[in-house]
Short mmCIF file of C-alpha atoms in Angstrom, two decimals:
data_model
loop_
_atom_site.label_atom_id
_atom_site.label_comp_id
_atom_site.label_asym_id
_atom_site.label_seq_id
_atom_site.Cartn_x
_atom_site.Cartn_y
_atom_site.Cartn_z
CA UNK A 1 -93.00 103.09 -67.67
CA UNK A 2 -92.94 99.79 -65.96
CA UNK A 3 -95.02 98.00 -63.08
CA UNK A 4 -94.32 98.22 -59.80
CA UNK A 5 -94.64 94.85 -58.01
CA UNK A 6 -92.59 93.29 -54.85
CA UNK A 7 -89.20 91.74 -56.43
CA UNK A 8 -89.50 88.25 -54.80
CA UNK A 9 -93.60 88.02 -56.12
CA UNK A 10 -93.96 84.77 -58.38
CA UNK A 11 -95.54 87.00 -61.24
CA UNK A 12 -92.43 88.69 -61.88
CA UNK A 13 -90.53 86.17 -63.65
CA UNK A 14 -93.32 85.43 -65.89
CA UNK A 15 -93.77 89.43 -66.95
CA UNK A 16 -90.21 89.28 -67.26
CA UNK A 17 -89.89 86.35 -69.78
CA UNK A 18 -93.13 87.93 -71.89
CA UNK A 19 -91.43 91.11 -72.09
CA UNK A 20 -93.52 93.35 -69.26
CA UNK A 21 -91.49 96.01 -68.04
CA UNK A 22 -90.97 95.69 -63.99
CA UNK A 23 -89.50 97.58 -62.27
CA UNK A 24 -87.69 96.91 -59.13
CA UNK A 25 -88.38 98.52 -55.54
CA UNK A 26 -84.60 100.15 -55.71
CA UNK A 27 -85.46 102.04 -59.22
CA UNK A 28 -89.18 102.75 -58.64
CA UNK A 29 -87.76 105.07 -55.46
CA UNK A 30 -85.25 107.57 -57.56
CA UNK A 31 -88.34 108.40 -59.75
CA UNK A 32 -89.74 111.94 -58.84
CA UNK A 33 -93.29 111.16 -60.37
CA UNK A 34 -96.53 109.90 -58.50
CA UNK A 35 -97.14 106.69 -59.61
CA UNK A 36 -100.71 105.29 -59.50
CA UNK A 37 -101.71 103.45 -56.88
CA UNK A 38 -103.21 100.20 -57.76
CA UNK A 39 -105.26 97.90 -55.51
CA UNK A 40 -106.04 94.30 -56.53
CA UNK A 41 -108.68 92.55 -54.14
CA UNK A 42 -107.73 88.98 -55.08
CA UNK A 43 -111.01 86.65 -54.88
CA UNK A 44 -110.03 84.07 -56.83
CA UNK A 45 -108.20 80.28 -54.93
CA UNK A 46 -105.46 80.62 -57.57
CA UNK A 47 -104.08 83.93 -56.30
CA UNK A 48 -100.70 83.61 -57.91
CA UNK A 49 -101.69 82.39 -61.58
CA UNK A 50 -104.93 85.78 -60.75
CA UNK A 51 -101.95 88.32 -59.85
CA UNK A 52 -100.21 87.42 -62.62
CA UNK A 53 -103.24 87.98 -65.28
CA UNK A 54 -104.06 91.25 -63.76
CA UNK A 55 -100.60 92.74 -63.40
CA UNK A 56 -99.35 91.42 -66.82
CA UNK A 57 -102.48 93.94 -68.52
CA UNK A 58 -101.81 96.57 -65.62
CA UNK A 59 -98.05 96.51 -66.51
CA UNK A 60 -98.69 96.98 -70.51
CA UNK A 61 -99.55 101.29 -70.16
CA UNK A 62 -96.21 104.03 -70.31
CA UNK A 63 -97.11 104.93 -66.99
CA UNK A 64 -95.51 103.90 -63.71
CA UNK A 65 -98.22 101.80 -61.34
CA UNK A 66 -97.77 100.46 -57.98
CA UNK A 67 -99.95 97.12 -57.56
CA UNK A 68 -100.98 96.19 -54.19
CA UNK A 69 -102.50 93.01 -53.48
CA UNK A 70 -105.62 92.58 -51.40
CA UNK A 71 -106.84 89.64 -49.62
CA UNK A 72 -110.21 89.31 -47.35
CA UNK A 73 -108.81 89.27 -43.73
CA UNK A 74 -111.28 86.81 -42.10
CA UNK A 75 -111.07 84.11 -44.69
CA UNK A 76 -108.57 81.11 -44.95
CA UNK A 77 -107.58 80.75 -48.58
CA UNK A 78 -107.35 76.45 -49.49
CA UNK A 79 -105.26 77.19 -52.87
CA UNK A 80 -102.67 79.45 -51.84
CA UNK A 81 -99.77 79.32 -49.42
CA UNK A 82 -100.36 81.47 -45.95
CA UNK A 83 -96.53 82.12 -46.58
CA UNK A 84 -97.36 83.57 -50.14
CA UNK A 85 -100.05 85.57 -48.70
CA UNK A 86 -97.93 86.69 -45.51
CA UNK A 87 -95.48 88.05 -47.76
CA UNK A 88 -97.29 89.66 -50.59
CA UNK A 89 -100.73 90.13 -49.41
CA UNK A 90 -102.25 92.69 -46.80
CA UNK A 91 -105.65 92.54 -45.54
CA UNK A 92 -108.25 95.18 -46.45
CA UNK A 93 -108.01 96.26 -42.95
CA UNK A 94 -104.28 97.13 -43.31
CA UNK A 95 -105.23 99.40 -46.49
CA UNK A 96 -108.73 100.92 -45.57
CA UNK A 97 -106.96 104.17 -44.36
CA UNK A 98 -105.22 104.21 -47.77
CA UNK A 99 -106.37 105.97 -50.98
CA UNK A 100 -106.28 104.35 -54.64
CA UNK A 101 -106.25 105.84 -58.06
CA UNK A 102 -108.09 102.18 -58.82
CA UNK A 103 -108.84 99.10 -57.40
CA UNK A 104 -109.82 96.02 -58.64
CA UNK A 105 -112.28 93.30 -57.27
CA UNK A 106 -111.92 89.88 -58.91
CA UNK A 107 -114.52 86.80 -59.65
CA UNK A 108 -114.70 84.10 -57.51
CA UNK A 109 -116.33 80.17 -57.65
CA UNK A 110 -119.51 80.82 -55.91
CA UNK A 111 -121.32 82.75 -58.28
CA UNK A 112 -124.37 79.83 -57.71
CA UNK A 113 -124.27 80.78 -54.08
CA UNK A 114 -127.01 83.48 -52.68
CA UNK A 115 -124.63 86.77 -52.18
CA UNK A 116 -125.27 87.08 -48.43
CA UNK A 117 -124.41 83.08 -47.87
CA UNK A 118 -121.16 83.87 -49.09
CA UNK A 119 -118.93 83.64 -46.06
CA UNK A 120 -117.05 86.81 -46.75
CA UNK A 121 -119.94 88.57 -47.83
CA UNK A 122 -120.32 91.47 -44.59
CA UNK A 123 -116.58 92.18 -45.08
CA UNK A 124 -116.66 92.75 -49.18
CA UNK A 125 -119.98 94.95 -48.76
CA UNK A 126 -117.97 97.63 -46.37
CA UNK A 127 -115.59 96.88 -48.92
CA UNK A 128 -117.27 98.44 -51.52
CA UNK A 129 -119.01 101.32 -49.81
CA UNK A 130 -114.66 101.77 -49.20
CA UNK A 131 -114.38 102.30 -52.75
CA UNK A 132 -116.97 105.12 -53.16
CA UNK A 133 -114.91 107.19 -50.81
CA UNK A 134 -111.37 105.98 -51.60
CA UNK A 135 -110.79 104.47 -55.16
CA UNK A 136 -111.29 107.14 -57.93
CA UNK A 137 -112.40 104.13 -60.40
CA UNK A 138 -113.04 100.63 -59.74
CA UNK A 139 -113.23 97.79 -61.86
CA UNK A 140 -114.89 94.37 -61.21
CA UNK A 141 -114.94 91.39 -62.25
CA UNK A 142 -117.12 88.47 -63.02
CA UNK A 143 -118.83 87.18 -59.84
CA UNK A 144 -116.64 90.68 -58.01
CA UNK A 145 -119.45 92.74 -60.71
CA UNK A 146 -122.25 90.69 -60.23
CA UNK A 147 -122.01 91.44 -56.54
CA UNK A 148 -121.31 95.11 -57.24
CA UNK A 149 -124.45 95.10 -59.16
CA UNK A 150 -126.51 93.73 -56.82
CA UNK A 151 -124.77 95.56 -53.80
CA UNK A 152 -124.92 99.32 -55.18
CA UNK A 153 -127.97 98.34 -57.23
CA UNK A 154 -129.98 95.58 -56.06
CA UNK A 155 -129.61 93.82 -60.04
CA UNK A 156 -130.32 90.58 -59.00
CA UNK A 157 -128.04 87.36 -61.11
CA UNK A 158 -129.93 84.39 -62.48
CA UNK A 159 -128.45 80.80 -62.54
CA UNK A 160 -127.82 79.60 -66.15
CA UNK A 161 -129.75 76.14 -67.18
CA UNK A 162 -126.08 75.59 -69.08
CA UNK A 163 -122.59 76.81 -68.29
CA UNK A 164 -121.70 79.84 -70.84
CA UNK A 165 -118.28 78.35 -70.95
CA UNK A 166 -116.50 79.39 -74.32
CA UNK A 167 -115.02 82.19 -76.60
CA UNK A 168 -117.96 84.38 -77.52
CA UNK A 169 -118.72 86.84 -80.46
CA UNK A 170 -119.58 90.31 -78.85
CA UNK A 171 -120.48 93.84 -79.84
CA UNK A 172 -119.18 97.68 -79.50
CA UNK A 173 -122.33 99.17 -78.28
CA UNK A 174 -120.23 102.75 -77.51
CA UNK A 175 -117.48 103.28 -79.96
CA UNK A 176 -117.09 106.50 -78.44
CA UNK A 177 -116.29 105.47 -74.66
CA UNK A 178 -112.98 106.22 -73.78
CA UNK A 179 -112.73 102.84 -72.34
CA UNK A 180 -113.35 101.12 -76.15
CA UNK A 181 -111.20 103.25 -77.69
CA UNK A 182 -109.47 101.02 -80.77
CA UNK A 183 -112.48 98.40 -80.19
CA UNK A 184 -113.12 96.60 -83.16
CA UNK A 185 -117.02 96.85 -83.49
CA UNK A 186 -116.84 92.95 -83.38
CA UNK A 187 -114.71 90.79 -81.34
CA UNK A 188 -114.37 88.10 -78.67
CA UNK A 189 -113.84 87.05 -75.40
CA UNK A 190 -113.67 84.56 -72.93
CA UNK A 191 -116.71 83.59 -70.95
CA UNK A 192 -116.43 81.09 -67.90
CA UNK A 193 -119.48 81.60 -65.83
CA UNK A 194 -122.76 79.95 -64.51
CA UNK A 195 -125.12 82.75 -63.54
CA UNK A 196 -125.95 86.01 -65.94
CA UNK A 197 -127.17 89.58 -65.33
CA UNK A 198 -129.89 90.23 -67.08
CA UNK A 199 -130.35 93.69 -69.38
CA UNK A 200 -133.87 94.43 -68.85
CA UNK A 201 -133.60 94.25 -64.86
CA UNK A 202 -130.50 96.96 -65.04
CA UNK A 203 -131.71 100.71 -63.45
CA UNK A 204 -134.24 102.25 -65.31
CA UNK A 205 -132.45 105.62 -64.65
CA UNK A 206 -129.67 104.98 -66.81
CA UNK A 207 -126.86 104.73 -64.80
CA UNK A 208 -125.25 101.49 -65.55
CA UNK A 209 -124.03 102.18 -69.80
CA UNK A 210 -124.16 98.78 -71.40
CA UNK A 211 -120.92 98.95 -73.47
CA UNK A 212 -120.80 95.57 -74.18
CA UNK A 213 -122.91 92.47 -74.78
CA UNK A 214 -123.20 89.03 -76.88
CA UNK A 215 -126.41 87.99 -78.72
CA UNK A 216 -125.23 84.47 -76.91
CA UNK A 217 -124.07 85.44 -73.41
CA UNK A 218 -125.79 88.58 -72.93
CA UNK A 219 -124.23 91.19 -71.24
CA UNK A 220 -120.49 91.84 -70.70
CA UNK A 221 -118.98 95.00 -69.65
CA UNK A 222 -121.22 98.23 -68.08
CA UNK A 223 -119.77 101.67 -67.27
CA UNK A 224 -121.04 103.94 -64.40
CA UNK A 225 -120.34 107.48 -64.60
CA UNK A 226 -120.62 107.98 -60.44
CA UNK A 227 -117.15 106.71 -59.24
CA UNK A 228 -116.37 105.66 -62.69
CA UNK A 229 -117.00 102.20 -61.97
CA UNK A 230 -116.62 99.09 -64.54
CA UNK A 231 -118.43 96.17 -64.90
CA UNK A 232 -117.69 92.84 -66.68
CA UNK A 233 -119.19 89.83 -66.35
CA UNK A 234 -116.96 87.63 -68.47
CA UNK A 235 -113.03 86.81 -68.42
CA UNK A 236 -111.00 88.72 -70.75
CA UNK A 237 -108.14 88.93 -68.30
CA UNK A 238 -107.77 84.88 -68.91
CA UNK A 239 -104.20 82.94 -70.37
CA UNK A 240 -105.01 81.06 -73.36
CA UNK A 241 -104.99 77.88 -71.43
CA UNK A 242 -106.97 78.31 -68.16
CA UNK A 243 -110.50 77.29 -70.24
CA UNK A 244 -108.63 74.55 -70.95
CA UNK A 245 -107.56 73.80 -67.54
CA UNK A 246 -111.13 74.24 -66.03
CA UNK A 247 -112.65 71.75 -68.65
CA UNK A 248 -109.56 69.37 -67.67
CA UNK A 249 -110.37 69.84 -64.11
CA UNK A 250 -114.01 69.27 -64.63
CA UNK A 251 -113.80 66.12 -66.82
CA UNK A 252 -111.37 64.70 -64.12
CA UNK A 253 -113.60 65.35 -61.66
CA UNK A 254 -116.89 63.80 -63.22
CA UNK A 255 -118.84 67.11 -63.39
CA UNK A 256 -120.88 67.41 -66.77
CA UNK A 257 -118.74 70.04 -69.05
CA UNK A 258 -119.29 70.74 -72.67
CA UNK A 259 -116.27 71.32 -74.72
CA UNK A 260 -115.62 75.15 -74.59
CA UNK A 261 -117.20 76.98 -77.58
CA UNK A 262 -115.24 78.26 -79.93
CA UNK A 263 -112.05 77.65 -78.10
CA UNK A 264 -110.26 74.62 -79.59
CA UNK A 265 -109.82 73.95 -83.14
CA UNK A 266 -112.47 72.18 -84.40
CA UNK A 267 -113.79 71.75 -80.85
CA UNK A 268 -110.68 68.97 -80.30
CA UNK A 269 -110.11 69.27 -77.16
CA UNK A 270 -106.31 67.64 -78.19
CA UNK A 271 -105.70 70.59 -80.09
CA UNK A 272 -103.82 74.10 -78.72
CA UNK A 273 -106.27 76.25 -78.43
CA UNK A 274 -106.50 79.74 -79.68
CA UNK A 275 -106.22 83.05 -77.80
CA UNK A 276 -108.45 85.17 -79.72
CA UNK A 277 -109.29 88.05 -76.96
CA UNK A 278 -105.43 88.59 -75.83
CA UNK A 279 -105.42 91.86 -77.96
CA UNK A 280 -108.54 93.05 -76.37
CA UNK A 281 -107.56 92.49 -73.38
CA UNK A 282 -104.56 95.24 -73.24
CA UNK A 283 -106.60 97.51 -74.73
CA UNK A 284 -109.27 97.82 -72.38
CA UNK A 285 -107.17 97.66 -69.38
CA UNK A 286 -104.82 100.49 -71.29
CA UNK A 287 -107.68 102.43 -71.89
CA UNK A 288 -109.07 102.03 -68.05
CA UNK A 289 -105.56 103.18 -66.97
CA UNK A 290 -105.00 105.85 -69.10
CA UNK A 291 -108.44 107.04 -67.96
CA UNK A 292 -107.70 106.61 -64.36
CA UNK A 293 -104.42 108.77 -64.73
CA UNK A 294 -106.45 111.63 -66.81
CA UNK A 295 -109.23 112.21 -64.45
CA UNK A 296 -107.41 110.95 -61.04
CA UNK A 297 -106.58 113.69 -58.05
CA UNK A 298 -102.69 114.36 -57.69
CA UNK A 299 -102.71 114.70 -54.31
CA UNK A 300 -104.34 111.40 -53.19
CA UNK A 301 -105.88 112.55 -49.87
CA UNK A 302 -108.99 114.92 -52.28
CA UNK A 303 -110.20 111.25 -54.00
CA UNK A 304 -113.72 110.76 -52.86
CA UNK A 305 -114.55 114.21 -51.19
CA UNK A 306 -116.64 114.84 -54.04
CA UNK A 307 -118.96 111.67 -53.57
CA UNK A 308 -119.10 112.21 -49.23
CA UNK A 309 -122.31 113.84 -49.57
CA UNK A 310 -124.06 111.65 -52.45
CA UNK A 311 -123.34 108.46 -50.34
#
């Protein structure tokens, strides 16, 4: 089954032309399922190009999803069109009465910033105490799981000396999680970041699973069992080009950049680079889905009831 997006969104020719199957508002209606209800919290300045990364892996399951995009409601994005967010975006205050099967919470460029300078940063904490109560599963990412980290469990993140800014080897430290099933024990993905969590100051009860991590950038993606919550700190929802556009942007801007690793052809920077996570990158948000849709409530309203009291 296809994914469910508004028909005039930007992202829809581009699924269209890679072969994602959407479906339009007209169809999705005759359907007597329940599809799953999808929220994206949208973090990043580029919200179109974001949208389109997220939906395009949201869109690859057989099951029917219906993505709705999330914006902050007290901040003025600089990158996006107020049009494209007037007709495609509601705030979190429209949806906070509304229950999700999952939602997502994206990076954003000021990871070096101290969480509670962050302008937004009172709104996104009720944000995710919301999720305990009304998202079966949530899934951050980047700087959106650093601050999850540090809001639900006080990890703190530490500011690299150097920008892990590359394609990095990393490991399969639970072949058996549902989430890595079909993981390769070896394999890589895209890391774009400036500040790292750091493994020994996780919990000491437990409760954040390391499932992945790189002997070069350290940890990647973490699995909580209480409101099946992801983690991961790196970018494996990236196009094969946008390391390449954020070196381009930094060299044209004067700020020191070293060639990504193991991203261009012998590091040429002239050359196409090589998408060597794209596979990956399916998979996991396939397997997320599928687990979503095994373990998620059919009647919406019962999601959280469970984790009321444990709050």
């Amino acid at each position: 089954m296809p994914i469910r997006i508004p028909d005039a969104l930007p992202a829809r020719d581009t699924l269209l032309r890679e072969g994602v199957m959407v479906m339009d508002e007209k169809t999705a209606t005759r359907q007597d399922i329940r599809p799953l209800q999808i929220g994206l919290l949208n973090l990043m300045p580029n919200k179109i190009k974001t949208e389109t990364q997220i939906a395009r892996l949201v869109g690859s399951t057989p099951l029917q999803v219906d993505l709705t995009l999330v914006r902050i409601g007290n901040h003025k994005s600089k990158n996006t069109s107020e049009d494209h967010l007037i007709s495609f975006y509601e705030t979190w205050e429209d949806v906070r009465h509304r229950k999700f099967d999952g939602f997502i919470i994206t990076g954003a460029p000021i990871e070096t910033l101290p969480f509670e300078e962050v302008t937004y940063w009172k709104e996104l904490e009720q944000i995710l105490d919301w999720t305990t109560t009304h998202v079966h599963s949530s899934f951050f990412i980047c700087w959106g799981a650093m601050a999850a980290a540090w809001h639900f469990h006080k990890v703190p993140k530490h500011t690299l000396p150097h920008k892990a800014f590359g394609v990095y080897r990393h490991r399969n430290l639970s072949p058996a999680s549902p989430y890595l099933a079909g993981f390769s024990d070896d394999f890589q993905i895209s890391v774009s970041r400036w500040t790292e969590v750091r493994r020994n100051e996780l919990p000491a009860d437990g409760s954040l699973e390391v499932l992945m991590e790189s002997a070069e950038t350290g940890l990647c993606l973490l699995h909580e069992a209480f409101a099946n919550r992801l983690y991961i700190f790196n970018h494996i929802e990236y196009d094969s080009t946008t390391l390449a556009e954020e070196y381009e942007r930094d060299v044209a801007s004067g700020t020191p950049i070293d060639v990504p690793h193991n991203y261009y052809p012998g590091d040429d920077p002239a050359c196409t680079p090589l998408n060597r996570w794209r596979s990956h990158a399916f998979l996991l948000f396939g397997n997320w889905i599928n687990q979503v849709y095994q373990t998620t409530s059919f009647d919406l309203a019962e999601i959280g009831h469970d984790r009321e009291a444990a709050r």
